[in-house]
């Protein structure tokens, strides 16, 4: 799985879930329709987002996605078109919500994030676990199970694939 695209730099630490998607917009349980409210809870967020409308990779500082457990934050990012988020660190609950919904969270060192923050475009090889930019190759860690989630598009997609594998096995072994 390759993710290639323009980056949007959110050059701040501790971007919380209410800044990503304010609670007043959490009115549904479907994954779509939240992208239009992305970063409306962050001062200057709407303008920042409008400056790079085609960005598919978000680059941020430490503790991205802190605050309350809000799956809508991952939904809003994905609905807007982001496929990956690179940051120095993530709130644990945001990580789980990202993996579950097929959004690729990549934790890199402060120095690597700083280097990527000046790039216009990045290429991420999820299977190979490497970020490529301006001739540099930066490896990243990704747990094998969560890697499978994001490679399949999210937990439910991963699970559906596994159910079909089990059913196929059952058909071949049925007596």
mmCIF file of C-alpha atoms in Angstrom:
data_model
loop_
_atom_site.group_PDB
_atom_site.id
_atom_site.type_symbol
_atom_site.label_atom_id
_atom_site.label_comp_id
_atom_site.label_asym_id
_atom_site.label_seq_id
_atom_site.Cartn_x
_atom_site.Cartn_y
_atom_site.Cartn_z
ATOM 1 C CA UNK A 1 0.000 0.000 0.000
ATOM 2 C CA UNK A 2 1.462 3.312 -1.115
ATOM 3 C CA UNK A 3 0.193 6.678 0.085
ATOM 4 C CA UNK A 4 1.569 9.578 -1.872
ATOM 5 C CA UNK A 5 0.504 13.164 -1.697
ATOM 6 C CA UNK A 6 0.719 16.707 -0.523
ATOM 7 C CA UNK A 7 1.199 17.379 3.186
ATOM 8 C CA UNK A 8 -0.614 19.701 5.536
ATOM 9 C CA UNK A 9 1.535 20.820 8.454
ATOM 10 C CA UNK A 10 -0.305 21.393 11.718
ATOM 11 C CA UNK A 11 2.646 22.970 13.470
ATOM 12 C CA UNK A 12 1.531 22.602 17.064
ATOM 13 C CA UNK A 13 1.575 20.083 19.880
ATOM 14 C CA UNK A 14 -1.393 18.731 21.833
ATOM 15 C CA UNK A 15 -3.999 19.009 19.088
ATOM 16 C CA UNK A 16 -6.977 17.537 20.896
ATOM 17 C CA UNK A 17 -10.031 15.792 19.523
ATOM 18 C CA UNK A 18 -12.247 18.823 20.155
ATOM 19 C CA UNK A 19 -9.943 20.873 17.929
ATOM 20 C CA UNK A 20 -10.026 18.142 15.287
ATOM 21 C CA UNK A 21 -13.836 17.889 15.351
ATOM 22 C CA UNK A 22 -15.837 19.911 17.907
ATOM 23 C CA UNK A 23 -18.411 18.015 19.974
ATOM 24 C CA UNK A 24 -21.293 20.054 18.557
ATOM 25 C CA UNK A 25 -20.819 18.235 15.217
ATOM 26 C CA UNK A 26 -20.949 14.720 16.659
ATOM 27 C CA UNK A 27 -24.517 14.141 15.630
ATOM 28 C CA UNK A 28 -24.362 10.856 13.760
ATOM 29 C CA UNK A 29 -22.924 7.382 13.769
ATOM 30 C CA UNK A 30 -21.897 7.116 10.139
ATOM 31 C CA UNK A 31 -18.356 7.828 9.001
ATOM 32 C CA UNK A 32 -19.186 10.417 6.355
ATOM 33 C CA UNK A 33 -19.999 14.103 6.475
ATOM 34 C CA UNK A 34 -17.504 15.104 9.159
ATOM 35 C CA UNK A 35 -14.708 16.340 6.901
ATOM 36 C CA UNK A 36 -16.400 19.714 6.425
ATOM 37 C CA UNK A 37 -16.049 20.362 10.169
ATOM 38 C CA UNK A 38 -12.409 19.273 10.404
ATOM 39 C CA UNK A 39 -10.256 21.632 12.503
ATOM 40 C CA UNK A 40 -13.094 24.101 13.045
ATOM 41 C CA UNK A 41 -12.351 23.836 16.772
ATOM 42 C CA UNK A 42 -8.742 24.953 16.323
ATOM 43 C CA UNK A 43 -7.905 28.669 16.050
ATOM 44 C CA UNK A 44 -7.020 29.258 12.394
ATOM 45 C CA UNK A 45 -7.852 25.639 11.570
ATOM 46 C CA UNK A 46 -10.321 26.308 8.779
ATOM 47 C CA UNK A 47 -7.894 28.685 7.063
ATOM 48 C CA UNK A 48 -5.037 26.213 7.474
ATOM 49 C CA UNK A 49 -7.102 23.451 5.913
ATOM 50 C CA UNK A 50 -8.204 25.729 3.066
ATOM 51 C CA UNK A 51 -4.549 26.493 2.297
ATOM 52 C CA UNK A 52 -3.926 22.860 1.267
ATOM 53 C CA UNK A 53 -7.296 21.409 0.208
ATOM 54 C CA UNK A 54 -5.740 18.466 -1.665
ATOM 55 C CA UNK A 55 -3.458 17.330 1.177
ATOM 56 C CA UNK A 56 -3.667 13.623 1.961
ATOM 57 C CA UNK A 57 -0.928 13.418 4.601
ATOM 58 C CA UNK A 58 -1.075 15.410 7.825
ATOM 59 C CA UNK A 59 2.141 16.220 9.703
ATOM 60 C CA UNK A 60 1.843 17.355 13.326
ATOM 61 C CA UNK A 61 3.850 17.672 16.523
ATOM 62 C CA UNK A 62 3.602 15.694 19.764
ATOM 63 C CA UNK A 63 0.516 14.263 21.454
ATOM 64 C CA UNK A 64 -1.765 14.498 18.416
ATOM 65 C CA UNK A 65 -5.349 13.425 19.111
ATOM 66 C CA UNK A 66 -5.283 13.927 22.876
ATOM 67 C CA UNK A 67 -8.461 14.632 24.805
ATOM 68 C CA UNK A 68 -11.613 12.571 24.787
ATOM 69 C CA UNK A 69 -12.137 9.313 22.977
ATOM 70 C CA UNK A 70 -13.751 10.462 19.810
ATOM 71 C CA UNK A 71 -13.818 8.093 16.856
ATOM 72 C CA UNK A 72 -15.280 10.992 14.901
ATOM 73 C CA UNK A 73 -11.791 12.584 14.866
ATOM 74 C CA UNK A 74 -10.469 9.742 12.703
ATOM 75 C CA UNK A 75 -13.666 9.826 10.640
ATOM 76 C CA UNK A 76 -13.317 13.573 10.003
ATOM 77 C CA UNK A 77 -9.682 13.254 8.925
ATOM 78 C CA UNK A 78 -10.475 10.358 6.576
ATOM 79 C CA UNK A 79 -13.651 12.006 5.266
ATOM 80 C CA UNK A 80 -11.649 15.091 4.345
ATOM 81 C CA UNK A 81 -9.217 12.909 2.404
ATOM 82 C CA UNK A 82 -6.322 12.331 4.788
ATOM 83 C CA UNK A 83 -4.917 8.822 4.578
ATOM 84 C CA UNK A 84 -2.031 9.176 7.034
ATOM 85 C CA UNK A 85 -1.013 11.286 10.019
ATOM 86 C CA UNK A 86 2.652 11.675 10.936
ATOM 87 C CA UNK A 87 3.452 13.087 14.373
ATOM 88 C CA UNK A 88 6.046 12.948 17.126
ATOM 89 C CA UNK A 89 3.544 11.083 19.298
ATOM 90 C CA UNK A 90 -0.153 10.294 19.518
ATOM 91 C CA UNK A 91 -2.692 9.944 22.278
ATOM 92 C CA UNK A 92 -3.260 6.217 22.707
ATOM 93 C CA UNK A 93 -7.014 6.362 22.136
ATOM 94 C CA UNK A 94 -6.527 8.316 18.901
ATOM 95 C CA UNK A 95 -4.092 5.639 17.703
ATOM 96 C CA UNK A 96 -6.656 2.904 18.226
ATOM 97 C CA UNK A 97 -9.394 4.896 16.497
ATOM 98 C CA UNK A 98 -7.081 5.637 13.559
ATOM 99 C CA UNK A 99 -6.103 1.979 13.093
ATOM 100 C CA UNK A 100 -9.713 0.850 13.459
ATOM 101 C CA UNK A 101 -10.764 3.210 10.684
ATOM 102 C CA UNK A 102 -7.900 2.596 8.249
ATOM 103 C CA UNK A 103 -6.105 5.885 8.875
ATOM 104 C CA UNK A 104 -2.336 5.328 9.086
ATOM 105 C CA UNK A 105 -0.754 6.961 12.173
ATOM 106 C CA UNK A 106 3.039 7.155 11.990
ATOM 107 C CA UNK A 107 5.118 8.204 15.007
ATOM 108 C CA UNK A 108 8.537 9.634 14.138
ATOM 109 C CA UNK A 109 11.239 11.453 16.059
ATOM 110 C CA UNK A 110 11.099 15.212 16.523
ATOM 111 C CA UNK A 111 14.041 15.574 14.107
ATOM 112 C CA UNK A 112 12.315 13.491 11.426
ATOM 113 C CA UNK A 113 9.026 15.382 11.816
ATOM 114 C CA UNK A 114 10.945 18.653 11.573
ATOM 115 C CA UNK A 115 12.640 17.479 8.363
ATOM 116 C CA UNK A 116 9.314 16.388 6.843
ATOM 117 C CA UNK A 117 7.595 19.628 7.857
ATOM 118 C CA UNK A 118 9.390 21.484 5.064
ATOM 119 C CA UNK A 119 8.356 19.024 2.338
ATOM 120 C CA UNK A 120 5.532 19.637 -0.097
ATOM 121 C CA UNK A 121 4.888 15.960 -0.835
ATOM 122 C CA UNK A 122 5.626 12.609 0.781
ATOM 123 C CA UNK A 123 5.476 8.992 -0.236
ATOM 124 C CA UNK A 124 4.607 6.390 2.386
ATOM 125 C CA UNK A 125 5.163 2.702 1.743
ATOM 126 C CA UNK A 126 2.953 1.190 4.431
ATOM 127 C CA UNK A 127 3.886 -2.424 3.640
ATOM 128 C CA UNK A 128 7.591 -1.536 3.664
ATOM 129 C CA UNK A 129 7.141 0.790 6.652
ATOM 130 C CA UNK A 130 9.100 3.699 5.226
ATOM 131 C CA UNK A 131 8.397 7.381 4.575
ATOM 132 C CA UNK A 132 10.191 8.811 1.546
ATOM 133 C CA UNK A 133 10.852 12.506 0.982
ATOM 134 C CA UNK A 134 13.503 14.516 -0.813
ATOM 135 C CA UNK A 135 15.769 11.505 -1.240
ATOM 136 C CA UNK A 136 15.470 10.431 2.404
ATOM 137 C CA UNK A 137 14.010 7.143 3.585
ATOM 138 C CA UNK A 138 12.698 7.201 7.145
ATOM 139 C CA UNK A 139 11.632 3.832 8.591
ATOM 140 C CA UNK A 140 8.731 3.596 11.025
ATOM 141 C CA UNK A 141 7.317 0.931 13.320
ATOM 142 C CA UNK A 142 3.883 -0.544 12.826
ATOM 143 C CA UNK A 143 2.494 -3.439 14.845
ATOM 144 C CA UNK A 144 1.729 -6.363 12.455
ATOM 145 C CA UNK A 145 -1.950 -6.653 13.429
ATOM 146 C CA UNK A 146 -2.615 -2.919 13.171
ATOM 147 C CA UNK A 147 -0.679 -2.875 9.912
ATOM 148 C CA UNK A 148 -3.120 -5.492 8.618
ATOM 149 C CA UNK A 149 -6.032 -3.290 9.747
ATOM 150 C CA UNK A 150 -4.833 -0.257 7.797
ATOM 151 C CA UNK A 151 -3.784 -2.320 4.774
ATOM 152 C CA UNK A 152 -7.338 -3.686 4.582
ATOM 153 C CA UNK A 153 -8.969 -0.282 5.118
ATOM 154 C CA UNK A 154 -9.834 -0.633 8.804
ATOM 155 C CA UNK A 155 -10.823 -3.179 11.424
ATOM 156 C CA UNK A 156 -14.248 -4.039 9.991
ATOM 157 C CA UNK A 157 -12.772 -4.559 6.527
ATOM 158 C CA UNK A 158 -10.031 -6.727 8.043
ATOM 159 C CA UNK A 159 -12.618 -8.727 9.959
ATOM 160 C CA UNK A 160 -14.828 -9.183 6.881
ATOM 161 C CA UNK A 161 -11.837 -10.565 5.005
ATOM 162 C CA UNK A 162 -11.104 -13.008 7.830
ATOM 163 C CA UNK A 163 -14.738 -14.146 7.984
ATOM 164 C CA UNK A 164 -14.657 -14.889 4.264
ATOM 165 C CA UNK A 165 -11.396 -16.826 4.695
ATOM 166 C CA UNK A 166 -13.012 -18.944 7.428
ATOM 167 C CA UNK A 167 -16.121 -19.542 5.303
ATOM 168 C CA UNK A 168 -13.992 -20.596 2.340
ATOM 169 C CA UNK A 169 -12.098 -23.010 4.573
ATOM 170 C CA UNK A 170 -15.376 -24.389 5.930
ATOM 171 C CA UNK A 171 -16.665 -24.967 2.376
ATOM 172 C CA UNK A 172 -13.558 -26.943 1.442
ATOM 173 C CA UNK A 173 -13.640 -29.079 4.577
ATOM 174 C CA UNK A 174 -17.408 -29.662 4.753
ATOM 175 C CA UNK A 175 -18.438 -33.294 4.698
#
